[in-house]
Coordinates of C-alpha atoms in Angstrom, one line a residue:
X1 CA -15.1 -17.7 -13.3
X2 CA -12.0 -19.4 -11.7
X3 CA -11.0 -21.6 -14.3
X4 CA -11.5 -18.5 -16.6
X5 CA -8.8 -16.4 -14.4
X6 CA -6.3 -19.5 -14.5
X7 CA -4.6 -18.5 -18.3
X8 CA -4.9 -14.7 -16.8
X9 CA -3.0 -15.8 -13.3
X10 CA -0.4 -17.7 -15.6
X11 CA 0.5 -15.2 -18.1
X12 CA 0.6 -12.6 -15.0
X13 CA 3.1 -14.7 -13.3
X14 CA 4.9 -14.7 -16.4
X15 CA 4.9 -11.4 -16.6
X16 CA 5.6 -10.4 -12.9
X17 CA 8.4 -13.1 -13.0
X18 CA 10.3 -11.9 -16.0
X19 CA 10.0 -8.4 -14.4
X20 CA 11.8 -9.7 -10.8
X21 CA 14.0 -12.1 -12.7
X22 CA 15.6 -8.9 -15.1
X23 CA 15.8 -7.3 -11.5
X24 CA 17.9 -9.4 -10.1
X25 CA 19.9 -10.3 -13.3
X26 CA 20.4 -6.2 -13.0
X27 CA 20.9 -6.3 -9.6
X28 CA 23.3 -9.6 -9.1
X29 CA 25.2 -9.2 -12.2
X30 CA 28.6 -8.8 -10.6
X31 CA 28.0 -12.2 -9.0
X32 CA 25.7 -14.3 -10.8
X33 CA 28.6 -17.2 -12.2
X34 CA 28.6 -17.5 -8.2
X35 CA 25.3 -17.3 -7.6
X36 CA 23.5 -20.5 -6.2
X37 CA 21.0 -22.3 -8.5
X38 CA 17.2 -22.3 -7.8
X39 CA 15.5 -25.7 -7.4
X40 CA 11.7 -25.6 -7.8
X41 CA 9.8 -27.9 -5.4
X42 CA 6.8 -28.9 -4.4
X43 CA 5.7 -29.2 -0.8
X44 CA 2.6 -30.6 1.1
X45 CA 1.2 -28.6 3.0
X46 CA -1.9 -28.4 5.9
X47 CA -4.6 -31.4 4.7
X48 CA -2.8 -32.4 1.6
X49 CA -2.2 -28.5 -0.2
X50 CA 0.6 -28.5 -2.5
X51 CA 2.2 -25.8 -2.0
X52 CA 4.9 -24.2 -4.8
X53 CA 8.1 -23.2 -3.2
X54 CA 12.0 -22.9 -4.6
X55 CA 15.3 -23.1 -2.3
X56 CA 18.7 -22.1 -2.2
X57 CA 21.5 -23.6 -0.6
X58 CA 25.1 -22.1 0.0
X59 CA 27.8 -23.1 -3.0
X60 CA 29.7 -25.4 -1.8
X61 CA 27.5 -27.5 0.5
X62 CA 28.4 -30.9 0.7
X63 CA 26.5 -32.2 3.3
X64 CA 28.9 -32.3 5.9
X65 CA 27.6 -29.2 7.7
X66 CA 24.0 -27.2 8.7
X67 CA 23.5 -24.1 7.3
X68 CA 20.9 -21.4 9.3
X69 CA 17.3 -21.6 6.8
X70 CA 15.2 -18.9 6.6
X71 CA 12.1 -19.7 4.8
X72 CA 10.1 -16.5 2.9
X73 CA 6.2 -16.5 2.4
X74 CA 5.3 -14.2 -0.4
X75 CA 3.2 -11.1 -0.4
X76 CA -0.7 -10.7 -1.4
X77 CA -1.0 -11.5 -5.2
X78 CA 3.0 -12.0 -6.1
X79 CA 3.9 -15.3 -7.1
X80 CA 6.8 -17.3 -5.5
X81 CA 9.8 -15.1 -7.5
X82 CA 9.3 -12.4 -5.4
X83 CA 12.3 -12.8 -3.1
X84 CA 14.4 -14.2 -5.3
X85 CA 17.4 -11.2 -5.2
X86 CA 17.1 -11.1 -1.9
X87 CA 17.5 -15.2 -1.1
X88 CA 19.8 -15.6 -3.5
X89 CA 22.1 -12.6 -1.9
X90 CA 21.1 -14.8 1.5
X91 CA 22.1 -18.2 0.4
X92 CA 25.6 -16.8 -0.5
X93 CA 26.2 -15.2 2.6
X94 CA 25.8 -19.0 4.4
X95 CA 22.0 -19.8 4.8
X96 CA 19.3 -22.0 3.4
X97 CA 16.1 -20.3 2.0
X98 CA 13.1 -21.2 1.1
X99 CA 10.6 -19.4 -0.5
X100 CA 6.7 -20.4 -1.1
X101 CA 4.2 -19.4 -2.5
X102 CA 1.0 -18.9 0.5
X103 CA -1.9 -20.8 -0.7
X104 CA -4.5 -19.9 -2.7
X105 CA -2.3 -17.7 -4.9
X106 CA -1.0 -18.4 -8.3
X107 CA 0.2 -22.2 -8.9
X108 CA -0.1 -23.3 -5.1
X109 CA -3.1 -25.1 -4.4
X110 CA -6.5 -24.7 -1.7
X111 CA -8.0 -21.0 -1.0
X112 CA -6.9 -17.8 0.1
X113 CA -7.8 -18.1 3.8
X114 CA -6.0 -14.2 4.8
X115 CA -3.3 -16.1 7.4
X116 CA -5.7 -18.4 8.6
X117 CA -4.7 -21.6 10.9
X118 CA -4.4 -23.4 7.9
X119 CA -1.7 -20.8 6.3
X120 CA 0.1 -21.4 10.2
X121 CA -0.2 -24.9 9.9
X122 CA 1.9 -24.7 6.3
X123 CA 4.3 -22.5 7.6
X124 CA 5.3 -24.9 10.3
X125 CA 5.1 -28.0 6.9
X126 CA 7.4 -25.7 5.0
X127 CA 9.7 -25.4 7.8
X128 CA 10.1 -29.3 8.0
X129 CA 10.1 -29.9 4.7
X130 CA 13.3 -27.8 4.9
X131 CA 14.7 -29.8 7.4
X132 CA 14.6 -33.1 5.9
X133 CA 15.6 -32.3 2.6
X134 CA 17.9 -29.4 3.0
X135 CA 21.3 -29.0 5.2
X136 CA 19.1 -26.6 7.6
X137 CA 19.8 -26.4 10.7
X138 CA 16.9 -26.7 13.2
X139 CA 18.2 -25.1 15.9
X140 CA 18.4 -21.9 13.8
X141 CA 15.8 -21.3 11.8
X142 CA 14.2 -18.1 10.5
X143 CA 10.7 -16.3 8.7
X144 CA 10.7 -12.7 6.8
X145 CA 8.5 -11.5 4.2
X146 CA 7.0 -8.1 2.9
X147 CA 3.3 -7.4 3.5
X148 CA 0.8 -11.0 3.4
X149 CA 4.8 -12.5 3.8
X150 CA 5.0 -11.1 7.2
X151 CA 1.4 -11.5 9.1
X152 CA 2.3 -15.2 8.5
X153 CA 5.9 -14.9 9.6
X154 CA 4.5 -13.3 12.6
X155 CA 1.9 -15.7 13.5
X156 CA 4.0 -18.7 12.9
X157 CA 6.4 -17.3 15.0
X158 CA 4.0 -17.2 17.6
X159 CA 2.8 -20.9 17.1
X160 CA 6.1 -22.3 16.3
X161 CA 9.2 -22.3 18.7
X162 CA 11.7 -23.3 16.7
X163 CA 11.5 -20.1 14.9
X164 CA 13.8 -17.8 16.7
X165 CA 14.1 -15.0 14.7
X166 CA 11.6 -12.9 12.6
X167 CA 11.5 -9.5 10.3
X168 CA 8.3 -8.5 9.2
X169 CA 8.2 -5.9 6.8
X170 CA 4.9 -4.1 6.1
X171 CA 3.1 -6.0 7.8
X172 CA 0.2 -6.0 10.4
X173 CA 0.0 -6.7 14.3
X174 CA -4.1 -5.8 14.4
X175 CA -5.9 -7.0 11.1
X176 CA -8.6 -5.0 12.0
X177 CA -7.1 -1.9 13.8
X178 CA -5.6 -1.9 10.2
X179 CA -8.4 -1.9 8.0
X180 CA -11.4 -0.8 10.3
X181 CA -9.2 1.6 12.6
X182 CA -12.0 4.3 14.4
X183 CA -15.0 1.7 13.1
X184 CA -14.3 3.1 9.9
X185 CA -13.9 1.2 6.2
X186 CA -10.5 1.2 4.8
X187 CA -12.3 1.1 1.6
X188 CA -9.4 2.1 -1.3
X189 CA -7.0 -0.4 0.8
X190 CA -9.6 -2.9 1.0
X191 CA -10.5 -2.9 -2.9
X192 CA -6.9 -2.7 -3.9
X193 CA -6.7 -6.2 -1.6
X194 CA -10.0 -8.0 -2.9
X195 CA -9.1 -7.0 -6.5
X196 CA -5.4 -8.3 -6.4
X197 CA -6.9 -11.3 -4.5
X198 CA -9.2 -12.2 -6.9
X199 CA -7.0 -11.5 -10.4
X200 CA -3.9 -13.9 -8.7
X201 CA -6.2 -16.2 -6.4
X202 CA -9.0 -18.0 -5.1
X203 CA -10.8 -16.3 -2.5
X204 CA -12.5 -19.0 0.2
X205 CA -16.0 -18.5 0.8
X206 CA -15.3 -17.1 4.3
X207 CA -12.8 -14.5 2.8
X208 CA -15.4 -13.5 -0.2
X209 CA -18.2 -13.4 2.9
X210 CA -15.5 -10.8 5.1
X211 CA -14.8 -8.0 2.2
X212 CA -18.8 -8.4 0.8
X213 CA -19.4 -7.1 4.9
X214 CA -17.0 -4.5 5.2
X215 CA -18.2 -3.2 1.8
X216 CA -22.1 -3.2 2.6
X217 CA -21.3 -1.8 6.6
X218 CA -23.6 -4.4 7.9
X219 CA -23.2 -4.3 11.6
X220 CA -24.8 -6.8 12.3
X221 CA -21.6 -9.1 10.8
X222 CA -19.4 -6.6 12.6
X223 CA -18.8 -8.6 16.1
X224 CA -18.0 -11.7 13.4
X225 CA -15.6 -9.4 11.2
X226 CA -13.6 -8.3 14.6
X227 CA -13.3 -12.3 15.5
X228 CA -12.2 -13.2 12.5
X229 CA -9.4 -10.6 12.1
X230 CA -8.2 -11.2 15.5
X231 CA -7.7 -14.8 14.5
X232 CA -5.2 -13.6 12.2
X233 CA -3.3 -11.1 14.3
X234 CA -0.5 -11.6 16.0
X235 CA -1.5 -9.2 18.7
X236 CA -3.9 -12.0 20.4
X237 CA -0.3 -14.2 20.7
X238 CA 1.8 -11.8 22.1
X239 CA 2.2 -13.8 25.2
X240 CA 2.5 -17.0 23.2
X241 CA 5.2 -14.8 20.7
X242 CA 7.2 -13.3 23.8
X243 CA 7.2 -17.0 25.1
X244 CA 8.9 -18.6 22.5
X245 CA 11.5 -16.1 22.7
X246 CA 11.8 -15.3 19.0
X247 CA 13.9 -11.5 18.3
X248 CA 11.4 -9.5 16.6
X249 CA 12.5 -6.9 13.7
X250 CA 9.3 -5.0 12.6
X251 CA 9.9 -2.1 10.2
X252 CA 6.9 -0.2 8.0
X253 CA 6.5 3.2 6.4
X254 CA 4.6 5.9 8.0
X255 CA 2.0 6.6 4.8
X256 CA 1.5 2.7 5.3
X257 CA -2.4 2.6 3.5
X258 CA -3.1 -0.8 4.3
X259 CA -0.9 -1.2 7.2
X260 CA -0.7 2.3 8.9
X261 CA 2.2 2.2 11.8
X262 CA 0.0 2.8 14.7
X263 CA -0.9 -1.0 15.1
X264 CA 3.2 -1.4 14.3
X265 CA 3.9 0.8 17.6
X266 CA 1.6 -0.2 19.9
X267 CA 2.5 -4.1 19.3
X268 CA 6.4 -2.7 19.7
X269 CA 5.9 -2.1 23.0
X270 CA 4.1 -5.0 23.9
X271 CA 7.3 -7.6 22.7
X272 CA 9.5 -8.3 26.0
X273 CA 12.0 -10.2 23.5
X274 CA 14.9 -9.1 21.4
X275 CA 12.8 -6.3 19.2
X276 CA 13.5 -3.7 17.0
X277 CA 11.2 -1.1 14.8
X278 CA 11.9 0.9 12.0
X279 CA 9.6 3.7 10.1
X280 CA 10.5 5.2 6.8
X281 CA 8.7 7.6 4.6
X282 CA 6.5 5.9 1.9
X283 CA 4.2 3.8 1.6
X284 CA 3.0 -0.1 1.7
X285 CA 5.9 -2.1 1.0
X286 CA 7.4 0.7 -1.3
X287 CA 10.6 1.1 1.2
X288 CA 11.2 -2.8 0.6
X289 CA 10.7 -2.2 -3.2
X290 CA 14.0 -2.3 -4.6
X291 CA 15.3 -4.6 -2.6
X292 CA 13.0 -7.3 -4.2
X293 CA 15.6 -6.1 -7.8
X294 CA 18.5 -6.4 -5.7
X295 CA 19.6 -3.0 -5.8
X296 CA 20.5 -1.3 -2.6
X297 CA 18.4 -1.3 0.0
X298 CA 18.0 -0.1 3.9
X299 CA 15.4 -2.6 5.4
X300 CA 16.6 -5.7 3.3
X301 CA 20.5 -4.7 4.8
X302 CA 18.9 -4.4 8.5
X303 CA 17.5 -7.8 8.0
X304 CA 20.0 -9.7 6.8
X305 CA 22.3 -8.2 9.7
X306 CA 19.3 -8.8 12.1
X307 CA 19.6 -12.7 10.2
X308 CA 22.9 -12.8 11.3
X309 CA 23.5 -11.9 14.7
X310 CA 20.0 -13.6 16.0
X311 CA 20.8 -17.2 13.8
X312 CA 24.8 -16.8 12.7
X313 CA 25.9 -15.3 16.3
X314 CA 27.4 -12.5 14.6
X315 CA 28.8 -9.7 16.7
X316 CA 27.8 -6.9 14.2
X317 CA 25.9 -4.6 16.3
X318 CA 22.5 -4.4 15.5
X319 CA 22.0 -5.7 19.1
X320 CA 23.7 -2.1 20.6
X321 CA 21.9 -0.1 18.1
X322 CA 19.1 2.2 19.8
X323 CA 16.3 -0.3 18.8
X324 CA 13.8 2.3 17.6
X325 CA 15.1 4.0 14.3
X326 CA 12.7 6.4 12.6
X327 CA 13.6 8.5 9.2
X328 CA 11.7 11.6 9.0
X329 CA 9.3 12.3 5.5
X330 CA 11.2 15.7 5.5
X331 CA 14.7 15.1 6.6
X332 CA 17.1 12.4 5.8
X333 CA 19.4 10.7 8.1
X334 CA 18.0 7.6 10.5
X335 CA 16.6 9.0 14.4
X336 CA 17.4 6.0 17.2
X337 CA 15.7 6.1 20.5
X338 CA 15.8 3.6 23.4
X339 CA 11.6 2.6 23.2
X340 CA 8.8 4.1 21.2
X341 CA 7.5 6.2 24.1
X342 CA 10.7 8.1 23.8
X343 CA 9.7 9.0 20.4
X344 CA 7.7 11.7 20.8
X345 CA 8.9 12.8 24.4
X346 CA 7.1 16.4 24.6
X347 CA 4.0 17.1 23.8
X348 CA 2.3 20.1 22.6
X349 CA -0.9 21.1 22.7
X350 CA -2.8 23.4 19.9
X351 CA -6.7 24.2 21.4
X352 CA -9.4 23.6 19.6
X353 CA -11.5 26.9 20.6
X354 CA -15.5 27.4 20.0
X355 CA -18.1 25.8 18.9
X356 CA -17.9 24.7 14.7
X357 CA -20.8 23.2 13.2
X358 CA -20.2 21.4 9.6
X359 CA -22.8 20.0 7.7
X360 CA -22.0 15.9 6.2
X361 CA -21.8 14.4 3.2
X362 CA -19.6 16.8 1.0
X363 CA -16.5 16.6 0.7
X364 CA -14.4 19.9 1.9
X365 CA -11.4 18.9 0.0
X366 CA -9.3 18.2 2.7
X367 CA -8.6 14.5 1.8
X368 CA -5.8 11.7 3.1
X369 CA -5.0 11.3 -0.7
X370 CA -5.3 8.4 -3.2
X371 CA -3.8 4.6 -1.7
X372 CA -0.1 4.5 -2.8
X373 CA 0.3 7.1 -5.3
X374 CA -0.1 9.9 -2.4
X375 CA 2.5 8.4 0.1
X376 CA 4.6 7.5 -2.9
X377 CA 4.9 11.2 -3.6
X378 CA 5.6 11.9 -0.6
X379 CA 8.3 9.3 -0.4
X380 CA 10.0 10.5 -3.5
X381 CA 9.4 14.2 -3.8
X382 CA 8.2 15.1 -0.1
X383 CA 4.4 15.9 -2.0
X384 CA 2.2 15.0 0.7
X385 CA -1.4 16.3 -0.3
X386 CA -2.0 20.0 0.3
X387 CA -5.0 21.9 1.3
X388 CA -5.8 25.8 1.0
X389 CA -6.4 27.0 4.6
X390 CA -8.2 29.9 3.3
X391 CA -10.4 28.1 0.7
X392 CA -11.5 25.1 2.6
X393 CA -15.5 25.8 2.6
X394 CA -16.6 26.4 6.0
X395 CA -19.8 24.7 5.7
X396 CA -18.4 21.4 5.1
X397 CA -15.0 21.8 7.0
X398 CA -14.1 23.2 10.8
X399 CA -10.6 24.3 10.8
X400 CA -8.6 25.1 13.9
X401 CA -4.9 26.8 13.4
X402 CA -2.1 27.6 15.9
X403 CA 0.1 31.0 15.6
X404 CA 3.0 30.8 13.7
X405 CA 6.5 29.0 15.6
X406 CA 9.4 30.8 15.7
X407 CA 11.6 27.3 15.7
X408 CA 11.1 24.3 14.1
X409 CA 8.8 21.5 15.1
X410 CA 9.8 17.8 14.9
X411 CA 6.6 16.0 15.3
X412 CA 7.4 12.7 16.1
X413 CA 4.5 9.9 17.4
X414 CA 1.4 10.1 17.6
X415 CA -1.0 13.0 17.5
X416 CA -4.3 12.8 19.0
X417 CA -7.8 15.2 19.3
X418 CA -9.6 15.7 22.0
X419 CA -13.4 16.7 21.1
X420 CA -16.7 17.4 22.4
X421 CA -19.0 16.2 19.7
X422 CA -22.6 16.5 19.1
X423 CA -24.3 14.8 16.4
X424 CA -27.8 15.6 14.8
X425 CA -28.1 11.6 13.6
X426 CA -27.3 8.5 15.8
X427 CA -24.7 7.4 13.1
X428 CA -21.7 9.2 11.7
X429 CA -18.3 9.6 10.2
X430 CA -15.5 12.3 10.3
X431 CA -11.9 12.4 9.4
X432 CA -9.3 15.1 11.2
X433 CA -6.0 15.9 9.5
X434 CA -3.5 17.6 10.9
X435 CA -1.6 20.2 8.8
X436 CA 1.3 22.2 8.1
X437 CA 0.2 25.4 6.9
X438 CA 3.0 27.8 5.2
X439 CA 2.6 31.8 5.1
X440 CA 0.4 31.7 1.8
X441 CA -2.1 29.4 3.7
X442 CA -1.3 26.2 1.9
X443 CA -1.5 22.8 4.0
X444 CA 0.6 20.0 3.7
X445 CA -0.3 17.2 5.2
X446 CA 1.4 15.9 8.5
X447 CA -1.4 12.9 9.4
X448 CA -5.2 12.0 9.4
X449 CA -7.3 9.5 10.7
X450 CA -11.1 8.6 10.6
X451 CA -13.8 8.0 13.1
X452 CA -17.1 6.8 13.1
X453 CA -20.2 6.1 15.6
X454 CA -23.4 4.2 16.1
X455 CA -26.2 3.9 18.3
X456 CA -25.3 7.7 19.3
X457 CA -28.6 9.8 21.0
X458 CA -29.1 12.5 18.2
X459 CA -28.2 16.2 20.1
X460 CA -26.6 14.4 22.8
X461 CA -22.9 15.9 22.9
X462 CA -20.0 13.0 23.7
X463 CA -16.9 13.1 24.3
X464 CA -14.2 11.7 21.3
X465 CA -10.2 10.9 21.8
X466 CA -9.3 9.9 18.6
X467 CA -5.2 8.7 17.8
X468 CA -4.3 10.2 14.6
X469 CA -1.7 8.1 12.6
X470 CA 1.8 8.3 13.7
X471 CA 4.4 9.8 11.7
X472 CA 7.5 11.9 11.8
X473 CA 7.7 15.0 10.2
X474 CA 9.3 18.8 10.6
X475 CA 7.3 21.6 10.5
X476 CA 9.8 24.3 9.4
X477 CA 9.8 27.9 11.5
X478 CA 7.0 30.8 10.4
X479 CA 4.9 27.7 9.9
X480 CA 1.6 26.9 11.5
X481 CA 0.0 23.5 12.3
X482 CA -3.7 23.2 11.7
X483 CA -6.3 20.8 12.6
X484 CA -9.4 20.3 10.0
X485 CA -12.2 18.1 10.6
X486 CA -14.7 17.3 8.0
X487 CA -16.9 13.8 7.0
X488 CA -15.6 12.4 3.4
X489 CA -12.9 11.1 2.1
X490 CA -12.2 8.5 -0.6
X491 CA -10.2 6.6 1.4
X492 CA -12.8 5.4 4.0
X493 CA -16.1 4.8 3.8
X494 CA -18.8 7.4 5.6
X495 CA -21.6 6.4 7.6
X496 CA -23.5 10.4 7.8
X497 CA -27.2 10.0 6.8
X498 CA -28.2 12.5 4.5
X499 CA -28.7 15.8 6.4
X500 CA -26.5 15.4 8.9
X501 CA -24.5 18.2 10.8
X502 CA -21.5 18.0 13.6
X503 CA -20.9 20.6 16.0
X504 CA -17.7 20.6 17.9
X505 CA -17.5 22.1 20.8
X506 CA -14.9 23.1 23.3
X507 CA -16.7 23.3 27.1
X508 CA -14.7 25.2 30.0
X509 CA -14.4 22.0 32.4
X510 CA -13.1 19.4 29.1
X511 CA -11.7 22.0 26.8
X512 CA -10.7 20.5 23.3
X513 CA -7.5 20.0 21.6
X514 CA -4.9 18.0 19.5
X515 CA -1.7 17.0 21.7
X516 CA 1.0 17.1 18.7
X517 CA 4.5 14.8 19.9
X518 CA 7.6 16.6 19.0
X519 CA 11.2 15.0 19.5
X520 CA 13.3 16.4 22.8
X521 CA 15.3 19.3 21.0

């Protein structure tokens, strides 16, 4: 089967290649007699892997100065053209890059190992390839990438202290936060990564072994899926990270299906270097998208400047700037704040009154949407996925509503429920959405998040806190927010044995509730 895929991967790269390469032709063409040429090379990497890689350098370099390198790993699946706009836009503004393609995809040799220590180990070979045969400067030297690009940036950052800046763009601080958040199967976000893996890659055995788990919910391989995910997450080195002193950029979208910005946030706050976070509407990687054609782009330009003033010395700014800057999915116009905590600085709470029992394995229709397509809608025509109040079946779905505001409500942070929750089974899965209910009793949806349990004394109630994925968006005045709870989705996978029914209960001394953030008005 792998030497069957190889024509496949190479007439793929061809394609995706002539795809980025019209991009940036598009993109550059005011420039491109200036633009630098690309040199293809070869580099070894950890135990002998050749690696695939091309560099820029400045026109004009003669030698006779060092020039600030920042090296690029590409993202899951793309092959090593991806950045090519954007290094090329880089090199003329006075650096060195070097892009490569992470091993295990396309023409680079070994396994995909999901930023193992051997992907670490040839991001710190990459970087000294570059400074022996390139007029880098070691003293300033830089990672970025999008997605797969920027777990390794991280975690090499955190390994390697000559890296002294970093901007990681859609990618992940907690691997499994990420993709098992609530002990729940990011299933959709987990397919979409085993499928690209395995059309552009090889998959090591360990890798294969990790998705063939999370698909079957063995829990018995769960304490081995947790260690392996924390190996590659760059929360586990945050002391290591904030030792080496590198300045941090992170920035991701809120409708992030692989990455969702919660494990962005909470690793924000944990950085005691020069740091910075930005959150945009859409959803993984989309708000870097067409910056990989060259065409104008908001998190490509903060990098770059972030590039400058942390390797260049460039007084430009971007050091004065509020270091939190959030867009809202429903207004334009960028939000800065001082720390994350001062993102949602009230809080309001919407109870959660009664007792509501569902019954599992139907879905209500109250869904987080489709992976990509429903954040991308949502990015481009503010079309998050809707729900009828007044439909949803009550058998299947609880549903909890506030009165009506009079004002606008910018909910900005994180949202999370407060429950009492007894289960008739030991195991079990629900998802709660949050809504934004108009006057005809349509829902649009603000934020979700899923939850599941084992080992749980059936008919013995416990008590569930449950962090709903942050976002930012405004609930407009004569609107209502409402809270629905029920146990599918297609986005996660459910653990309710058949038969199964949830009551939710609200007792005097714990009352429930969801505590929404809105911005300081």
């Amino acid at each position: 089967m792998g030497h069957g895929r190889a024509p496949l991967r190479t007439a793929a790269a061809g394609a995706v290649s002539a795809a980025l390469i019209a991009g940036t032709v598009v993109g550059l063409a005011p420039a491109a007699q200036a633009a630098p040429a690309v040199r293809f090379v070869d580099i070894t990497g950890d135990g002998g892997t050749v690696l695939k890689a091309n560099v820029l350098t400045p026109a004009g370099a003669d030698g006779t100065r060092d020039y600030p390198l920042v090296v690029l790993p590409t993202s899951w699946g793309l092959p090593q053209i991806e950045y090519l706009a954007q290094a090329q836009k880089l090199a003329d503004s006075g650096y060195v890059v070097l892009t490569y393609n992470v091993r295990g995809f396309w023409q680079s040799g070994g396994q995909i190992e999901v930023a193992g220590p051997p992907d670490i180990a040839d991001a710190s070979k990459v970087i000294d390839w570059a400074l022996a045969h390139t007029p880098a400067d070691p003293q300033r030297v830089g990672m970025a990438g999008v997605s797969y690009g920027a777990g390794i940036s991280l975690l090499a950052a955190a390994h390697d202290k000559r890296i002294k800046a970093v901007a990681a763009l859609s990618g992940w601080a907690d691997l499994i936060d990420s993709i098992y958040s609530g002990r729940t199967q990011h299933v959709q976000a987990a397919a979409v990564l085993d499928g690209a893996g395995t059309l552009t890659g090889r998959e090591s055995p360990e890798v294969r072994e990790i998705f063939d788990n999370l698909y079957a919910s063995d829990l018995s391989k769960e304490q081995q899926m947790i260690d392996w995910g924390r190996k590659r997450s760059v929360g586990t080195y945050v002391d290591q990270l904030n030792s080496n002193g590198a300045a941090v950029m992170l920035a991701n979208a809120w409708g992030d299906t692989v990455f969702p910005a919660n494990q962005y946030a909470g690793f924000y706050e944990k950085l005691t270097g020069p740091k910075r976070l930005e959150l945009r509407p859409g959803d993984h990687a989309t708000a870097e998208l067409t910056g990989l054609f060259g065409l104008p782009n908001d998190v490509w330009t903060d990098t770059e400047r972030w590039f400058d003033h942390y390797l260049k010395g460039a007084d430009n700014g971007i050091d004065r700037e509020q270091p939190v800057q959030l867009k809202s999915r429903s207004a334009g116009g960028y939000e800065g704040y001082p720390d994350w905590k001062s993102v949602g600085a009230t809080r309001r709470k919407v109870a959660l009154a009664g007792s509501t029992t569902i019954h599992a394995n139907v879905d209500s229709g109250a869904d987080g949407g489709i992976v990509f397509l429903s954040s991308i809608l949502d990015q481009v025509a503010q079309l998050p996925p809707i729900a009828s109040m007044p439909l949803l079946p009550r058998r299947w779905a609880a549903v909890w509503q506030s009165e009506r505001f009079g004002t606008a409500q910018q909910v900005r942070g994180t949202a999370r429920l407060h429950t009492t929750l007894t289960p008739t089974k030991e195991s079990g899965t629900f998802v709660a959405y949050l809504y934004d209910v108009g006057p005809l009793g349509i829902g649009k949806l603000v934020t979700h998040a899923p939850l599941s349990w084992h080992g749980r004394t059936p008919g013995e109630p416990f008590g569930v806190d449950l962090d709903l994925f942050s976002t930012a968006y405004d609930v407009p005045a004569g609107h209502r927010l409402a809270l629905v709870v029920d146990t599918v989705d297609p986005l996660y996978t459910e653990h309710n044995p058949s038969g199964a029914q949830l009551t939710f209960s609200s007792p005097s001394d714990d009352p429930s509730y969801v505590s929404v953030p809105l911005r300081e008005q």
